[in-house]
Amino acid sequence: MTTYKSALEHVRAVKAKLGGTWGAIHPEDAARMIVQNRFRTGLDIAAYTASIMRKDMAEYDADSSKYTQSLGCWHGFIAQQKMIANKKYFGTTSKKYIYLSGWMVAALRSDFGPLPDQSMHEKTSVPALIEEIYTFLRQADARELNDLFRALQKAEDAGDSAKAAEIEAKINGFETHVVPIIADIDAGFGNEEATYLLTKKMIEAGACAIQIENQVSDAKQCGHQAGKVTVPHEDFLAKINAVRLAFLELGIDEGVIVARTDSEGADLTQKIPVSKQKGDLASQYISYLDTKEIDISEAADDEILIKRDGKLHRPTRLASGLYQFREGTQIDRVVLDCVTSLQNGADMLWIETPTPNVAEIAHMVNRVKEIVPNAKLVYNNSPSFNWTLNFRQQAFDRLKAEGKDVSAYDRAKLMSVDYDNTELSNIADEMIRTFQADAAREAGVFHHLITLPTYHTAALSTHELAKGYFGDQGMLAYVGGVQRKEIREGIACVKHQAMAGSDIGDDHKEMFAGDNALKAGDASKNTMNQFGG
């Protein structure tokens, strides 16, 4: 990592070699700008963040309490504020990632306007959002370092060498806001070549981890909705290979692939793969199809039949041409998907479940671990779950199994406010609070994310502000509900001009134009100075 002194020495050497006419270029200014821009390309970011993820994965393998977390972000500013908050409240960005949700790209970032999560949005909007997020995170680095360099200059001007050394140490030990992004490529947006090309764009934008699912690309559905259609393993593995080769081509040797299976909620497939011998992957996939034994005399012209155990079978087929899987095969198919993916190039798994239940997740993962002991999950703590109702029902069932009296509760109506602050609701809330730690310990979950949280927080906070501002609270709705809280919490964004880069811009103007610089931060006329700090 470049230190301020090493950058300074480098610029001085370059100036001595080439800078005969560079009299206006101060090495201190150039060194400062180099340090404030640690990552020059998206590939620099991808390589750095991939190494972070690999280190975190190894630490989790040794100690399951060292799991990682992220929140889904739909704009660079949202991601930036999330990471600034992590540094403010926890002093570090360690083990705190960013999730880029295909759902939110579709709903919020498409030129078509809001779209369902069906891969109808422009594929280029995904790498564009990755690039945007890292632009905002790098700006957060530059802003915080800019304040440190201002303080360093002040200490040096005052001749306070001890203070200057202290500040320079902070600059050299600065922890970046740039963290890994787990980026959703949906089902790959087309064939293997399309997946490969889009993956390269995502990596070049900075992505170190690509999450890809085993649905049919042109029939893709949200993981929490019906109508999902999976592909045979061979098709999915071809896309995993495409992603890996894209990483290797671009020099991101430690790139991470998250293989997502939607088989738990999918009961359809688009095609029957070719089996070369009984028991191979294609044969196992075909074995899960719903079929009915028939006599050859019952077969229609041009009908597709399957030979099974010496008998002819008619696969159940919809009018759309899609084939139906047998009921009760979901978990077996999930386990096969997971094992196959891990044995053929994937680094981690993503399993969509109908409810957030640690025991149910563990049941599937433990079967995978029998074959791949270090199997790890990325788990969606989805807003599509009714967390309150689910965990109150789990608490109800636990109390009942323990022989406790649950006659005061109606299991079907546990969402009711009437049950708030009861013994059952308190147990449920504690289960929710510890869910991530419990699932990391018992169900192999390395990374916990919430896919759509900032979609919901943006909606809720905007609704609250509109309700008060356009109602009888008027301006107090903003002052009391927003600004006063920002000031008292010490949230940097209250000084929105500085957050948008005005201080950095002023310092750059001075570097570029010297005393001729026209700066925005004049103390007597800058209203942002009302906020102190």
PDB file of C-alpha atoms in Angstrom, residues 184-398:
ATOM      1  CA  ASP A 184     -26.406 -10.501  -8.879  1.00  0.00           C
ATOM      2  CA  ILE A 185     -26.113 -11.557 -12.532  1.00  0.00           C
ATOM      3  CA  ASP A 186     -29.559 -13.234 -12.379  1.00  0.00           C
ATOM      4  CA  ALA A 187     -29.495 -16.328 -14.625  1.00  0.00           C
ATOM      5  CA  GLY A 188     -26.753 -14.905 -16.823  1.00  0.00           C
ATOM      6  CA  PHE A 189     -28.858 -12.825 -19.268  1.00  0.00           C
ATOM      7  CA  GLY A 190     -28.629 -15.299 -22.138  1.00  0.00           C
ATOM      8  CA  ASN A 191     -26.371 -18.149 -23.190  1.00  0.00           C
ATOM      9  CA  GLU A 192     -22.901 -18.887 -21.815  1.00  0.00           C
ATOM     10  CA  GLU A 193     -21.258 -16.320 -24.106  1.00  0.00           C
ATOM     11  CA  ALA A 194     -23.667 -13.616 -22.924  1.00  0.00           C
ATOM     12  CA  THR A 195     -22.891 -14.576 -19.323  1.00  0.00           C
ATOM     13  CA  TYR A 196     -19.151 -14.414 -19.984  1.00  0.00           C
ATOM     14  CA  LEU A 197     -19.348 -10.982 -21.642  1.00  0.00           C
ATOM     15  CA  LEU A 198     -21.530  -9.469 -18.930  1.00  0.00           C
ATOM     16  CA  THR A 199     -19.349 -10.993 -16.201  1.00  0.00           C
ATOM     17  CA  LYS A 200     -16.309  -9.267 -17.702  1.00  0.00           C
ATOM     18  CA  LYS A 201     -18.098  -5.914 -17.612  1.00  0.00           C
ATOM     19  CA  MET A 202     -19.077  -6.494 -13.977  1.00  0.00           C
ATOM     20  CA  ILE A 203     -15.514  -7.432 -13.002  1.00  0.00           C
ATOM     21  CA  GLU A 204     -14.065  -4.463 -14.863  1.00  0.00           C
ATOM     22  CA  ALA A 205     -16.443  -2.277 -12.851  1.00  0.00           C
ATOM     23  CA  GLY A 206     -15.058  -3.770  -9.629  1.00  0.00           C
ATOM     24  CA  ALA A 207     -17.131  -6.851  -8.773  1.00  0.00           C
ATOM     25  CA  CYS A 208     -15.184  -9.626  -7.050  1.00  0.00           C
ATOM     26  CA  ALA A 209     -18.133 -11.950  -6.412  1.00  0.00           C
ATOM     27  CA  ILE A 210     -20.749 -13.004  -8.955  1.00  0.00           C
ATOM     28  CA  GLN A 211     -23.988 -14.650  -7.867  1.00  0.00           C
ATOM     29  CA  ILE A 212     -25.662 -16.709 -10.603  1.00  0.00           C
ATOM     30  CA  GLU A 213     -28.824 -18.824 -10.428  1.00  0.00           C
ATOM     31  CA  ASN A 214     -29.920 -22.027 -12.144  1.00  0.00           C
ATOM     32  CA  GLN A 215     -33.138 -20.731 -13.666  1.00  0.00           C
ATOM     33  CA  VAL A 216     -33.828 -20.537 -17.386  1.00  0.00           C
ATOM     34  CA  SER A 217     -32.538 -17.119 -18.406  1.00  0.00           C
ATOM     35  CA  ASP A 218     -35.476 -16.045 -20.556  1.00  0.00           C
ATOM     36  CA  ALA A 219     -38.050 -17.378 -18.070  1.00  0.00           C
ATOM     37  CA  LYS A 220     -36.392 -16.039 -14.922  1.00  0.00           C
ATOM     38  CA  GLN A 221     -38.619 -15.271 -11.928  1.00  0.00           C
ATOM     39  CA  CYS A 222     -37.971 -13.713  -8.539  1.00  0.00           C
ATOM     40  CA  GLY A 223     -36.837 -16.396  -6.090  1.00  0.00           C
ATOM     41  CA  HIS A 224     -39.821 -15.642  -3.848  1.00  0.00           C
ATOM     42  CA  GLN A 225     -42.461 -15.983  -6.563  1.00  0.00           C
ATOM     43  CA  ALA A 226     -44.017 -18.883  -8.442  1.00  0.00           C
ATOM     44  CA  GLY A 227     -43.309 -20.109 -11.969  1.00  0.00           C
ATOM     45  CA  LYS A 228     -39.580 -20.791 -11.646  1.00  0.00           C
ATOM     46  CA  VAL A 229     -38.034 -23.039 -14.302  1.00  0.00           C
ATOM     47  CA  THR A 230     -34.610 -24.615 -13.674  1.00  0.00           C
ATOM     48  CA  VAL A 231     -32.001 -25.779 -16.173  1.00  0.00           C
ATOM     49  CA  PRO A 232     -30.131 -29.091 -16.276  1.00  0.00           C
ATOM     50  CA  HIS A 233     -26.857 -29.153 -14.362  1.00  0.00           C
ATOM     51  CA  GLU A 234     -24.729 -29.215 -17.512  1.00  0.00           C
ATOM     52  CA  ASP A 235     -26.216 -25.891 -18.637  1.00  0.00           C
ATOM     53  CA  PHE A 236     -25.623 -24.269 -15.252  1.00  0.00           C
ATOM     54  CA  LEU A 237     -22.062 -25.566 -14.990  1.00  0.00           C
ATOM     55  CA  ALA A 238     -21.271 -24.108 -18.414  1.00  0.00           C
ATOM     56  CA  LYS A 239     -22.192 -20.679 -17.027  1.00  0.00           C
ATOM     57  CA  ILE A 240     -20.114 -21.230 -13.891  1.00  0.00           C
ATOM     58  CA  ASN A 241     -17.204 -22.017 -16.220  1.00  0.00           C
ATOM     59  CA  ALA A 242     -17.907 -18.835 -18.183  1.00  0.00           C
ATOM     60  CA  VAL A 243     -17.766 -16.751 -14.999  1.00  0.00           C
ATOM     61  CA  ARG A 244     -14.543 -18.411 -13.799  1.00  0.00           C
ATOM     62  CA  LEU A 245     -12.828 -17.932 -17.137  1.00  0.00           C
ATOM     63  CA  ALA A 246     -13.850 -14.261 -17.163  1.00  0.00           C
ATOM     64  CA  PHE A 247     -12.217 -13.824 -13.739  1.00  0.00           C
ATOM     65  CA  LEU A 248      -9.039 -15.571 -14.871  1.00  0.00           C
ATOM     66  CA  GLU A 249      -8.840 -13.676 -18.165  1.00  0.00           C
ATOM     67  CA  LEU A 250      -8.933 -10.365 -16.287  1.00  0.00           C
ATOM     68  CA  GLY A 251      -6.380 -11.455 -13.699  1.00  0.00           C
ATOM     69  CA  ILE A 252      -8.787 -11.752 -10.765  1.00  0.00           C
ATOM     70  CA  ASP A 253      -7.566 -15.186  -9.715  1.00  0.00           C
ATOM     71  CA  GLU A 254      -9.370 -15.075  -6.356  1.00  0.00           C
ATOM     72  CA  GLY A 255     -12.760 -14.085  -7.799  1.00  0.00           C
ATOM     73  CA  VAL A 256     -15.711 -15.669  -5.995  1.00  0.00           C
ATOM     74  CA  ILE A 257     -18.658 -17.490  -7.583  1.00  0.00           C
ATOM     75  CA  VAL A 258     -21.906 -17.900  -5.639  1.00  0.00           C
ATOM     76  CA  ALA A 259     -24.088 -20.642  -7.156  1.00  0.00           C
ATOM     77  CA  ARG A 260     -27.749 -20.109  -6.394  1.00  0.00           C
ATOM     78  CA  THR A 261     -30.270 -22.928  -6.628  1.00  0.00           C
ATOM     79  CA  ASP A 262     -33.957 -22.152  -6.978  1.00  0.00           C
ATOM     80  CA  SER A 263     -34.941 -25.825  -6.965  1.00  0.00           C
ATOM     81  CA  GLU A 264     -36.589 -25.638  -3.542  1.00  0.00           C
ATOM     82  CA  GLY A 265     -39.343 -23.479  -5.003  1.00  0.00           C
ATOM     83  CA  ALA A 266     -39.162 -24.579  -8.652  1.00  0.00           C
ATOM     84  CA  ASP A 267     -41.198 -27.494  -9.982  1.00  0.00           C
ATOM     85  CA  LEU A 268     -40.594 -27.083 -13.716  1.00  0.00           C
ATOM     86  CA  THR A 269     -37.816 -27.630 -16.240  1.00  0.00           C
ATOM     87  CA  GLN A 270     -37.586 -26.511 -19.826  1.00  0.00           C
ATOM     88  CA  LYS A 271     -35.707 -29.409 -21.310  1.00  0.00           C
ATOM     89  CA  ILE A 272     -34.625 -32.977 -20.723  1.00  0.00           C
ATOM     90  CA  PRO A 273     -30.829 -33.373 -20.813  1.00  0.00           C
ATOM     91  CA  VAL A 274     -29.073 -36.184 -22.658  1.00  0.00           C
ATOM     92  CA  SER A 275     -28.032 -39.073 -20.410  1.00  0.00           C
ATOM     93  CA  LYS A 276     -25.072 -41.126 -21.590  1.00  0.00           C
ATOM     94  CA  GLN A 277     -25.190 -43.711 -18.843  1.00  0.00           C
ATOM     95  CA  LYS A 278     -27.494 -44.496 -15.957  1.00  0.00           C
ATOM     96  CA  GLY A 279     -26.661 -42.499 -12.852  1.00  0.00           C
ATOM     97  CA  ASP A 280     -24.851 -39.638 -14.554  1.00  0.00           C
ATOM     98  CA  LEU A 281     -25.888 -36.025 -13.868  1.00  0.00           C
ATOM     99  CA  ALA A 282     -28.415 -35.947 -16.685  1.00  0.00           C
ATOM    100  CA  SER A 283     -29.877 -39.269 -15.518  1.00  0.00           C
ATOM    101  CA  GLN A 284     -30.234 -37.964 -11.964  1.00  0.00           C
ATOM    102  CA  TYR A 285     -31.965 -34.817 -13.223  1.00  0.00           C
ATOM    103  CA  ILE A 286     -34.353 -36.875 -15.350  1.00  0.00           C
ATOM    104  CA  SER A 287     -35.106 -39.192 -12.410  1.00  0.00           C
ATOM    105  CA  TYR A 288     -36.890 -36.335 -10.611  1.00  0.00           C
ATOM    106  CA  LEU A 289     -39.393 -35.777 -13.432  1.00  0.00           C
ATOM    107  CA  ASP A 290     -43.026 -36.567 -12.759  1.00  0.00           C
ATOM    108  CA  THR A 291     -44.019 -39.447 -15.027  1.00  0.00           C
ATOM    109  CA  LYS A 292     -46.758 -42.002 -15.497  1.00  0.00           C
ATOM    110  CA  GLU A 293     -46.206 -45.547 -16.674  1.00  0.00           C
ATOM    111  CA  ILE A 294     -47.983 -46.319 -19.963  1.00  0.00           C
ATOM    112  CA  ASP A 295     -48.175 -49.061 -22.572  1.00  0.00           C
ATOM    113  CA  ILE A 296     -46.710 -48.334 -25.979  1.00  0.00           C
ATOM    114  CA  SER A 297     -50.214 -48.624 -27.435  1.00  0.00           C
ATOM    115  CA  GLU A 298     -51.232 -45.565 -25.396  1.00  0.00           C
ATOM    116  CA  ALA A 299     -48.482 -43.368 -26.853  1.00  0.00           C
ATOM    117  CA  ALA A 300     -49.471 -40.629 -29.274  1.00  0.00           C
ATOM    118  CA  ASP A 301     -47.612 -39.807 -32.472  1.00  0.00           C
ATOM    119  CA  ASP A 302     -44.572 -37.579 -31.920  1.00  0.00           C
ATOM    120  CA  GLU A 303     -44.873 -37.941 -28.149  1.00  0.00           C
ATOM    121  CA  ILE A 304     -41.745 -37.947 -25.966  1.00  0.00           C
ATOM    122  CA  LEU A 305     -41.485 -40.942 -23.642  1.00  0.00           C
ATOM    123  CA  ILE A 306     -38.933 -42.084 -21.061  1.00  0.00           C
ATOM    124  CA  LYS A 307     -37.793 -45.630 -20.376  1.00  0.00           C
ATOM    125  CA  ARG A 308     -37.576 -46.182 -16.624  1.00  0.00           C
ATOM    126  CA  ASP A 309     -36.751 -49.546 -15.030  1.00  0.00           C
ATOM    127  CA  GLY A 310     -37.701 -51.355 -18.209  1.00  0.00           C
ATOM    128  CA  LYS A 311     -41.073 -49.594 -18.466  1.00  0.00           C
ATOM    129  CA  LEU A 312     -42.293 -46.761 -20.668  1.00  0.00           C
ATOM    130  CA  HIS A 313     -43.211 -43.538 -18.870  1.00  0.00           C
ATOM    131  CA  ARG A 314     -44.942 -40.394 -20.071  1.00  0.00           C
ATOM    132  CA  PRO A 315     -43.444 -37.266 -18.471  1.00  0.00           C
ATOM    133  CA  THR A 316     -45.975 -34.753 -17.190  1.00  0.00           C
ATOM    134  CA  ARG A 317     -45.827 -31.828 -19.582  1.00  0.00           C
ATOM    135  CA  LEU A 318     -47.633 -28.495 -19.567  1.00  0.00           C
ATOM    136  CA  ALA A 319     -49.208 -26.885 -22.616  1.00  0.00           C
ATOM    137  CA  SER A 320     -46.185 -24.564 -22.645  1.00  0.00           C
ATOM    138  CA  GLY A 321     -43.925 -27.570 -23.259  1.00  0.00           C
ATOM    139  CA  LEU A 322     -42.379 -27.369 -19.777  1.00  0.00           C
ATOM    140  CA  TYR A 323     -41.854 -30.573 -17.813  1.00  0.00           C
ATOM    141  CA  GLN A 324     -43.054 -31.114 -14.247  1.00  0.00           C
ATOM    142  CA  PHE A 325     -40.925 -32.439 -11.391  1.00  0.00           C
ATOM    143  CA  ARG A 326     -42.421 -34.868  -8.860  1.00  0.00           C
ATOM    144  CA  GLU A 327     -43.772 -33.449  -5.631  1.00  0.00           C
ATOM    145  CA  GLY A 328     -41.487 -33.957  -2.672  1.00  0.00           C
ATOM    146  CA  THR A 329     -38.249 -33.892  -4.684  1.00  0.00           C
ATOM    147  CA  GLN A 330     -37.360 -30.259  -3.960  1.00  0.00           C
ATOM    148  CA  ILE A 331     -34.866 -30.834  -1.151  1.00  0.00           C
ATOM    149  CA  ASP A 332     -33.135 -33.693  -2.953  1.00  0.00           C
ATOM    150  CA  ARG A 333     -32.788 -31.507  -6.031  1.00  0.00           C
ATOM    151  CA  VAL A 334     -31.400 -28.627  -3.945  1.00  0.00           C
ATOM    152  CA  VAL A 335     -28.767 -30.908  -2.394  1.00  0.00           C
ATOM    153  CA  LEU A 336     -27.745 -32.298  -5.791  1.00  0.00           C
ATOM    154  CA  ASP A 337     -27.566 -28.764  -7.235  1.00  0.00           C
ATOM    155  CA  CYS A 338     -25.370 -27.609  -4.356  1.00  0.00           C
ATOM    156  CA  VAL A 339     -22.970 -30.532  -4.364  1.00  0.00           C
ATOM    157  CA  THR A 340     -22.636 -30.460  -8.143  1.00  0.00           C
ATOM    158  CA  SER A 341     -21.943 -26.705  -8.177  1.00  0.00           C
ATOM    159  CA  LEU A 342     -19.305 -26.910  -5.448  1.00  0.00           C
ATOM    160  CA  GLN A 343     -17.620 -29.867  -7.128  1.00  0.00           C
ATOM    161  CA  ASN A 344     -17.483 -27.970 -10.422  1.00  0.00           C
ATOM    162  CA  GLY A 345     -16.071 -24.549  -9.670  1.00  0.00           C
ATOM    163  CA  ALA A 346     -18.473 -22.647  -7.414  1.00  0.00           C
ATOM    164  CA  ASP A 347     -17.126 -21.240  -4.145  1.00  0.00           C
ATOM    165  CA  MET A 348     -20.337 -20.740  -2.200  1.00  0.00           C
ATOM    166  CA  LEU A 349     -24.028 -21.521  -2.322  1.00  0.00           C
ATOM    167  CA  TRP A 350     -27.275 -19.572  -2.200  1.00  0.00           C
ATOM    168  CA  ILE A 351     -30.418 -21.455  -1.247  1.00  0.00           C
ATOM    169  CA  GLU A 352     -33.797 -19.740  -1.335  1.00  0.00           C
ATOM    170  CA  THR A 353     -36.079 -21.086   1.402  1.00  0.00           C
ATOM    171  CA  PRO A 354     -39.839 -20.620   1.992  1.00  0.00           C
ATOM    172  CA  THR A 355     -39.270 -19.307   5.533  1.00  0.00           C
ATOM    173  CA  PRO A 356     -36.275 -18.127   7.597  1.00  0.00           C
ATOM    174  CA  ASN A 357     -35.944 -21.220   9.731  1.00  0.00           C
ATOM    175  CA  VAL A 358     -32.473 -22.211  10.952  1.00  0.00           C
ATOM    176  CA  ALA A 359     -33.383 -25.877  11.352  1.00  0.00           C
ATOM    177  CA  GLU A 360     -34.765 -26.116   7.807  1.00  0.00           C
ATOM    178  CA  ILE A 361     -31.692 -24.435   6.314  1.00  0.00           C
ATOM    179  CA  ALA A 362     -29.391 -26.673   8.369  1.00  0.00           C
ATOM    180  CA  HIS A 363     -31.256 -29.785   7.218  1.00  0.00           C
ATOM    181  CA  MET A 364     -30.285 -29.066   3.609  1.00  0.00           C
ATOM    182  CA  VAL A 365     -26.797 -27.737   4.301  1.00  0.00           C
ATOM    183  CA  ASN A 366     -25.818 -30.655   6.518  1.00  0.00           C
ATOM    184  CA  ARG A 367     -26.646 -33.051   3.697  1.00  0.00           C
ATOM    185  CA  VAL A 368     -24.376 -31.026   1.417  1.00  0.00           C
ATOM    186  CA  LYS A 369     -21.629 -31.004   4.063  1.00  0.00           C
ATOM    187  CA  GLU A 370     -21.647 -34.780   4.175  1.00  0.00           C
ATOM    188  CA  ILE A 371     -20.032 -34.584   0.742  1.00  0.00           C
ATOM    189  CA  VAL A 372     -18.422 -31.111   0.793  1.00  0.00           C
ATOM    190  CA  PRO A 373     -17.498 -30.448   4.446  1.00  0.00           C
ATOM    191  CA  ASN A 374     -16.580 -26.769   4.034  1.00  0.00           C
ATOM    192  CA  ALA A 375     -19.744 -25.820   2.135  1.00  0.00           C
ATOM    193  CA  LYS A 376     -20.737 -22.223   2.846  1.00  0.00           C
ATOM    194  CA  LEU A 377     -23.920 -20.281   2.215  1.00  0.00           C
ATOM    195  CA  VAL A 378     -24.820 -16.774   1.215  1.00  0.00           C
ATOM    196  CA  TYR A 379     -28.292 -16.410   2.717  1.00  0.00           C
ATOM    197  CA  ASN A 380     -31.009 -13.946   1.792  1.00  0.00           C
ATOM    198  CA  ASN A 381     -32.634 -12.508   4.939  1.00  0.00           C
ATOM    199  CA  SER A 382     -35.422 -11.495   2.613  1.00  0.00           C
ATOM    200  CA  PRO A 383     -38.016  -8.758   3.148  1.00  0.00           C
ATOM    201  CA  SER A 384     -40.333 -11.148   1.310  1.00  0.00           C
ATOM    202  CA  PHE A 385     -40.559 -13.098   4.577  1.00  0.00           C
ATOM    203  CA  ASN A 386     -42.982 -11.895   7.240  1.00  0.00           C
ATOM    204  CA  TRP A 387     -40.316 -12.117   9.934  1.00  0.00           C
ATOM    205  CA  THR A 388     -42.619 -11.215  12.812  1.00  0.00           C
ATOM    206  CA  LEU A 389     -45.258 -13.814  11.948  1.00  0.00           C
ATOM    207  CA  ASN A 390     -42.720 -16.529  11.052  1.00  0.00           C
ATOM    208  CA  PHE A 391     -40.795 -16.250  14.284  1.00  0.00           C
ATOM    209  CA  ARG A 392     -43.851 -15.858  16.485  1.00  0.00           C
ATOM    210  CA  GLN A 393     -45.119 -19.100  14.982  1.00  0.00           C
ATOM    211  CA  GLN A 394     -41.733 -20.736  15.572  1.00  0.00           C
ATOM    212  CA  ALA A 395     -41.828 -19.493  19.182  1.00  0.00           C
ATOM    213  CA  PHE A 396     -45.385 -20.803  19.551  1.00  0.00           C
ATOM    214  CA  ASP A 397     -44.325 -24.231  18.292  1.00  0.00           C
ATOM    215  CA  ARG A 398     -41.300 -24.263  20.585  1.00  0.00           C
TER     216      ARG A 398
END
